[in-house]
mmCIF file of C-alpha atoms in Angstrom:
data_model
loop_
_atom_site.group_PDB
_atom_site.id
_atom_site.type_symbol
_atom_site.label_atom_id
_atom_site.label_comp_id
_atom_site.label_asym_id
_atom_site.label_seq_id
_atom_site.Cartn_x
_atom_site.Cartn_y
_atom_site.Cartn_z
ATOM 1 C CA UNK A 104 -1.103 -31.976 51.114
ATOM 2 C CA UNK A 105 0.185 -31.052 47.706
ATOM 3 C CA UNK A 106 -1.747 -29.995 45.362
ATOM 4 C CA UNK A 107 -2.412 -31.005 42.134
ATOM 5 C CA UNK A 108 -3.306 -28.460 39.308
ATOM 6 C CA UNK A 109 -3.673 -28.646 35.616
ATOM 7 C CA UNK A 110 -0.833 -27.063 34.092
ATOM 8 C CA UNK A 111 -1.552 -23.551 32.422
ATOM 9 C CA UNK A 112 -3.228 -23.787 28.968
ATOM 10 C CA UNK A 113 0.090 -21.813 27.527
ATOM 11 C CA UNK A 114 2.442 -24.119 28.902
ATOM 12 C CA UNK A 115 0.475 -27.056 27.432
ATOM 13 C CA UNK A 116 0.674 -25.390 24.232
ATOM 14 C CA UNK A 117 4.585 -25.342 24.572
ATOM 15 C CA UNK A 118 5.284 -29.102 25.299
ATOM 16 C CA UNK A 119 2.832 -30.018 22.170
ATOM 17 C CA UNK A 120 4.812 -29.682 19.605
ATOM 18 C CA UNK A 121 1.649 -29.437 16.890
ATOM 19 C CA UNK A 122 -0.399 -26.846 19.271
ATOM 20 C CA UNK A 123 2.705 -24.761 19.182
ATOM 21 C CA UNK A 124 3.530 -25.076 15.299
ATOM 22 C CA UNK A 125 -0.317 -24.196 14.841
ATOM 23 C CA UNK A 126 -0.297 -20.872 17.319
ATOM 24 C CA UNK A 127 3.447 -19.631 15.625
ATOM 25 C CA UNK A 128 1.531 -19.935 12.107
ATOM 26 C CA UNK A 129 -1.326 -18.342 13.196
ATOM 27 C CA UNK A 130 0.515 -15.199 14.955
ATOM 28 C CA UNK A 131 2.245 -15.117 11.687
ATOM 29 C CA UNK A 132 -0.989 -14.799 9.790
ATOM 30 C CA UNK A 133 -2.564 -12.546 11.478
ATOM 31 C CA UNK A 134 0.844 -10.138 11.408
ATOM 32 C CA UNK A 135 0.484 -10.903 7.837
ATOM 33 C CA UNK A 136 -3.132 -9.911 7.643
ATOM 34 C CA UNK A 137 -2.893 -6.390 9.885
ATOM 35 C CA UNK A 138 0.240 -5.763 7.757
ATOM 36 C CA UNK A 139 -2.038 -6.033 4.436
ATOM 37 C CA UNK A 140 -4.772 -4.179 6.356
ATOM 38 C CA UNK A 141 -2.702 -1.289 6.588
ATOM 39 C CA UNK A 142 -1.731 -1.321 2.943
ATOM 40 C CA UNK A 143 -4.888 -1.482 1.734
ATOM 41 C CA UNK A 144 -5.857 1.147 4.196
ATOM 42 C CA UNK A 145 -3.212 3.468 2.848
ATOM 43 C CA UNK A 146 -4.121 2.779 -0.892
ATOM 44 C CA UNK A 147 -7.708 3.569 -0.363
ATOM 45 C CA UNK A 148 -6.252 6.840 1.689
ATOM 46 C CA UNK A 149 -4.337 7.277 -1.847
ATOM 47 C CA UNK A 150 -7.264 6.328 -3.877
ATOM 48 C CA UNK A 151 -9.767 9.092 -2.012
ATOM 49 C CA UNK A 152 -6.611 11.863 -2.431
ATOM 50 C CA UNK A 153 -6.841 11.589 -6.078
ATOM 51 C CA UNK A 154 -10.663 11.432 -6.118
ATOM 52 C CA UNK A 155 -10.486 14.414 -4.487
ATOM 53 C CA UNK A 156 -8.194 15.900 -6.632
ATOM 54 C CA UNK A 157 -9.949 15.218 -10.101
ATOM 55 C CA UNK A 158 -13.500 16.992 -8.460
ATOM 56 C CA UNK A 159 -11.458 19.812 -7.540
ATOM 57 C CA UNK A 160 -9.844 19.891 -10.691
ATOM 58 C CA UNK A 161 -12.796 19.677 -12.697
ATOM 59 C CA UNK A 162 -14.456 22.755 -11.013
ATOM 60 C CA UNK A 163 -11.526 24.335 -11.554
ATOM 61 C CA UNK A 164 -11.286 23.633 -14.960
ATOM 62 C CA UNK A 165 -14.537 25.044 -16.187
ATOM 63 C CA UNK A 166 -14.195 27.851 -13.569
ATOM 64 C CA UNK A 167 -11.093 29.336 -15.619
ATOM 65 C CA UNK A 168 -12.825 28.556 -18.873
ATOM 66 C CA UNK A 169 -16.156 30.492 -17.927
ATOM 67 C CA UNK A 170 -13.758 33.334 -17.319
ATOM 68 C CA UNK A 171 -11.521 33.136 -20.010
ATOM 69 C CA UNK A 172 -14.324 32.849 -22.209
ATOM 70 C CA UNK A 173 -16.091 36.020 -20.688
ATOM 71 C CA UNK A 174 -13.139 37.746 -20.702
ATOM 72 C CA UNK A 175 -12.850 37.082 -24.151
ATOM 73 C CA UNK A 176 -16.067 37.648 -25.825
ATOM 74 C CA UNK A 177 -16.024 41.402 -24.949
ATOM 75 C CA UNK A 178 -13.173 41.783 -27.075
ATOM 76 C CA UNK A 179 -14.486 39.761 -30.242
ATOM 77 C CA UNK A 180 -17.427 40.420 -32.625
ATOM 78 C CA UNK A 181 -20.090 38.254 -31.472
ATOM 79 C CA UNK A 182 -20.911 37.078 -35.119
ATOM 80 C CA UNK A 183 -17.204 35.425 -35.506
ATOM 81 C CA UNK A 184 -17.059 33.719 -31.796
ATOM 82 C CA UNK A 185 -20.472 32.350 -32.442
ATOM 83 C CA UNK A 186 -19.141 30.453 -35.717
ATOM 84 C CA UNK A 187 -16.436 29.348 -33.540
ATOM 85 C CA UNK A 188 -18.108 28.480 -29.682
ATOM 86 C CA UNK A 189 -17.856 24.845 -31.455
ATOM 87 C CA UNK A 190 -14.116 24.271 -30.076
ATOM 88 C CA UNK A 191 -14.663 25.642 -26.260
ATOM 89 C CA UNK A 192 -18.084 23.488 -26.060
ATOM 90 C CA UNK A 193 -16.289 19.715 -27.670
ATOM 91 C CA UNK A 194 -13.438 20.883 -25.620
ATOM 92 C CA UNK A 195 -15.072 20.808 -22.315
ATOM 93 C CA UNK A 196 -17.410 17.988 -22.996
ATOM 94 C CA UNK A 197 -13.949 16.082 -23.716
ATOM 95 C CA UNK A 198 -12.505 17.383 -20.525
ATOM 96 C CA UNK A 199 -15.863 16.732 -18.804
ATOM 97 C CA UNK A 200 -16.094 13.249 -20.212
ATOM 98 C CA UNK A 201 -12.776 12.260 -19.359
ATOM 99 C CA UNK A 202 -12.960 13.277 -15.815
ATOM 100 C CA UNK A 203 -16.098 11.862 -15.475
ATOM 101 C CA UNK A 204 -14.451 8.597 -16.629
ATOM 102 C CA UNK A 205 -11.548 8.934 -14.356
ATOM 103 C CA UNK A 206 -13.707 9.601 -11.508
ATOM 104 C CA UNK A 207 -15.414 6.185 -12.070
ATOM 105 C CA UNK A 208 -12.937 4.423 -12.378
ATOM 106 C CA UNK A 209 -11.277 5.685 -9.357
ATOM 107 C CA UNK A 210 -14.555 5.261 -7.259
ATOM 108 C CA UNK A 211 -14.523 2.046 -8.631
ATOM 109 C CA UNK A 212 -11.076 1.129 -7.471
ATOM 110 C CA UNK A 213 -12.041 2.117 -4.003
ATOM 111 C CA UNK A 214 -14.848 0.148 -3.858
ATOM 112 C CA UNK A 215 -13.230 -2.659 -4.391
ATOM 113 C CA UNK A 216 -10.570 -2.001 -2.604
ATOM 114 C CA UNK A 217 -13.221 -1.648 0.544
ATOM 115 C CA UNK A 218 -14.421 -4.761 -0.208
ATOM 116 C CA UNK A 219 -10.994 -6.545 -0.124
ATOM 117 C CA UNK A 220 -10.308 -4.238 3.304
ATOM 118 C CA UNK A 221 -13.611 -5.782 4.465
ATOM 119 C CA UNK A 222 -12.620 -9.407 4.000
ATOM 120 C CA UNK A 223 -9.213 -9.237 5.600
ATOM 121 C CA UNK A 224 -10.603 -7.543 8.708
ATOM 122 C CA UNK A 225 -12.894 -10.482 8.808
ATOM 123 C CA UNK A 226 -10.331 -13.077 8.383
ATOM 124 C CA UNK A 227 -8.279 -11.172 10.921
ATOM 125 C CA UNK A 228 -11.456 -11.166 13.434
ATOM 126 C CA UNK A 229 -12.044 -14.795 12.696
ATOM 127 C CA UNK A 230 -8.445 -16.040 13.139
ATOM 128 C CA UNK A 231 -8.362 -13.809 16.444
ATOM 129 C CA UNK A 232 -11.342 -16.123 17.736
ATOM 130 C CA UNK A 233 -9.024 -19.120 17.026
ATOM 131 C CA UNK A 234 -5.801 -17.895 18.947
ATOM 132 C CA UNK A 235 -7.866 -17.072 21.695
ATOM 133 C CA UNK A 236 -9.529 -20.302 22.077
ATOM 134 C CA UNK A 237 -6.511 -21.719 21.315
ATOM 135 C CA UNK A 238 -4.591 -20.269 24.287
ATOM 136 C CA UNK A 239 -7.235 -20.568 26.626
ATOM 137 C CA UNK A 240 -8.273 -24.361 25.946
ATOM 138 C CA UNK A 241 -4.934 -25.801 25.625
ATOM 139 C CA UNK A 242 -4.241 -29.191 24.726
ATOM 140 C CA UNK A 243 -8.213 -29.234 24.900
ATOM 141 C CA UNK A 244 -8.029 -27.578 21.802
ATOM 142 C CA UNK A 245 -9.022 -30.089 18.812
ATOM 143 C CA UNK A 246 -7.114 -29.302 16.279
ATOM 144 C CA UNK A 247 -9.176 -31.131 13.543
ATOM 145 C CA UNK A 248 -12.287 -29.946 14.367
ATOM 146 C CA UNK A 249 -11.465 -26.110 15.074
ATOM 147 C CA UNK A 250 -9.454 -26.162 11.765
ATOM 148 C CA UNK A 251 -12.298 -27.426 9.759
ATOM 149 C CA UNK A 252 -14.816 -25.024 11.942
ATOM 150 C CA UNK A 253 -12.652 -21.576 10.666
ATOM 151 C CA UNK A 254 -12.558 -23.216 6.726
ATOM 152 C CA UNK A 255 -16.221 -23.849 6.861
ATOM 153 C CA UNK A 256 -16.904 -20.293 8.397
ATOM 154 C CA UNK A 257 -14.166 -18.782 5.550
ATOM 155 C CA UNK A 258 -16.510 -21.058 2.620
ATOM 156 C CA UNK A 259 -19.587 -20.033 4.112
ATOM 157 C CA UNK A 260 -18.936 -16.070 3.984
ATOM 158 C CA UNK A 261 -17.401 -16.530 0.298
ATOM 159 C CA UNK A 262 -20.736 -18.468 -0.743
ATOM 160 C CA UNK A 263 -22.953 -15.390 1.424
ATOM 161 C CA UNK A 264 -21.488 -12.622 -0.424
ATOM 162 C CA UNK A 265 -21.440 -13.745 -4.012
ATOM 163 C CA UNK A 266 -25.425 -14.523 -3.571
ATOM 164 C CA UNK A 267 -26.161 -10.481 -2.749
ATOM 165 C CA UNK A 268 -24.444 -8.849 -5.198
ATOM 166 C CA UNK A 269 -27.217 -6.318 -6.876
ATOM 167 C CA UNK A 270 -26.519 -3.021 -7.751
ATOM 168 C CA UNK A 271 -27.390 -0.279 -6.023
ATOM 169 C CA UNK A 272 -27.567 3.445 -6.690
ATOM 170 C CA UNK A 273 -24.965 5.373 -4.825
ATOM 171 C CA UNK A 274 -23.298 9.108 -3.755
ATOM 172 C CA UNK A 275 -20.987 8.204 -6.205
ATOM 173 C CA UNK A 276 -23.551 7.943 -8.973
ATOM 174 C CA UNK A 277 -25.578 11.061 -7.706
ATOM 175 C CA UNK A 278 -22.085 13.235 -7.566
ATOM 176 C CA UNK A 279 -21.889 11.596 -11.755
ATOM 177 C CA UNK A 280 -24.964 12.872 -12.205
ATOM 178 C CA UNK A 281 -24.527 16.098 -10.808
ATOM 179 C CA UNK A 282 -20.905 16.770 -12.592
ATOM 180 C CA UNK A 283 -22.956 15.702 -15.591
ATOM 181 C CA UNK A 284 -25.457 18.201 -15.145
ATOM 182 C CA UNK A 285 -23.181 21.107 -14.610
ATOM 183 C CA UNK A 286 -20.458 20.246 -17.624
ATOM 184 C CA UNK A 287 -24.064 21.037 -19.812
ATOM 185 C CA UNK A 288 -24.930 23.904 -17.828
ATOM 186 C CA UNK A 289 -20.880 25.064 -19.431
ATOM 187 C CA UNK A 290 -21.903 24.127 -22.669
ATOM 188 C CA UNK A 291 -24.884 26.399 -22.229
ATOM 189 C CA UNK A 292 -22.720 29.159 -20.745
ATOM 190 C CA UNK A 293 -20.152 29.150 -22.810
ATOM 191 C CA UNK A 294 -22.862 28.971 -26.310
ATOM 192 C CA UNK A 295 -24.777 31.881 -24.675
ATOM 193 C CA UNK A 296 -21.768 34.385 -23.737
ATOM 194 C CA UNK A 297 -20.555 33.364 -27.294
ATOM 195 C CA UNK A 298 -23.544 33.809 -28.990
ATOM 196 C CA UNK A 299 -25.218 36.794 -27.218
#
């Protein structure tokens, strides 16, 4: 009494020569997908260091100037560094403004880079679905109808996403605000220790 099994859905896979092509390109997509996941995890890893860096360095900055300028304005007549508080205040509003700017645009850049991060973990996800099936149905696998089932699911989360795109108030705006808020309270510092 011999038995009669279906062969294994892998070894299917390997005497069809258009199952196999599809599984080798897929494996190679999704090493080429983890491989750009870990770049753009690394850049965003980048993008936060430098972030972090320009909110240290803008504390920093006005820290030193606060003391320079208090420092200072025991050793000057308080008539002739009043006439001249001008050039510390435009100076740190610069400084401030700048930073500010850079800040933006960095939290900016790492937004978007989250949202690209996002997508390819989804494609990745998505495409993992497919191998598996793939491997487990075998030659049961249709390769016309799963292909077009993964392009409409890709279509249909492009067409989701662009539809909810409002604006939203965020940390990032709240930590503008507040960086805001304190390169005036310098300016108000730096008038009144000149001034007084």
């Amino acid at each position: 009494m011999a038995s009669t099994s279906a062969p294994h859905p892998l070894h299917q896979i390997a005497e069809s020569t258009t199952h196999r092509l599809l599984l080798k390109q897929w494996l190679k997509e999704q090493d080429l997908i983890s491989r750009r996941i870990s770049l753009k995890e690394s850049r965003i890893d980048s993008v936060r260091r430098e972030i972090t860096f320009l909110y240290c360095f803008f504390f920093i900055l006005h820290s030193f100037s606060l003391l320079i300028l208090f420092a200072s304005s025991s050793h000057e007549h308080n008539s002739v560094g009043c006439k001249r508080s001008w050039v510390p205040s435009v100076t740190s509003i610069l400084c401030s403004l700048s930073i500010l700017w850079a800040l933006r645009y960095k939290g900016d850049t790492e937004a978007s880079l989250e949202k690209l991060l996002e997508r390819e973990k989804e494609d990745g996800l998505m495409l993992a679905k497919c191998v598996d099936e793939l491997k487990r149905k075998g030659l049961e696998f249709d390769l016309m109808k799963e292909v077009d089932a993964l392009r409409r699911a890709k279509s249909l989360r492009v067409e989701t996403k662009v539809v909810s795109g409002t604006k939203k108030w965020s940390a990032r705006d709240f930590s503008t605000m507040v960086m805001l808020l304190v390169s005036f309270v310098v300016l108000g510092l730096v008038r009144f220790v000149l001034c007084s």
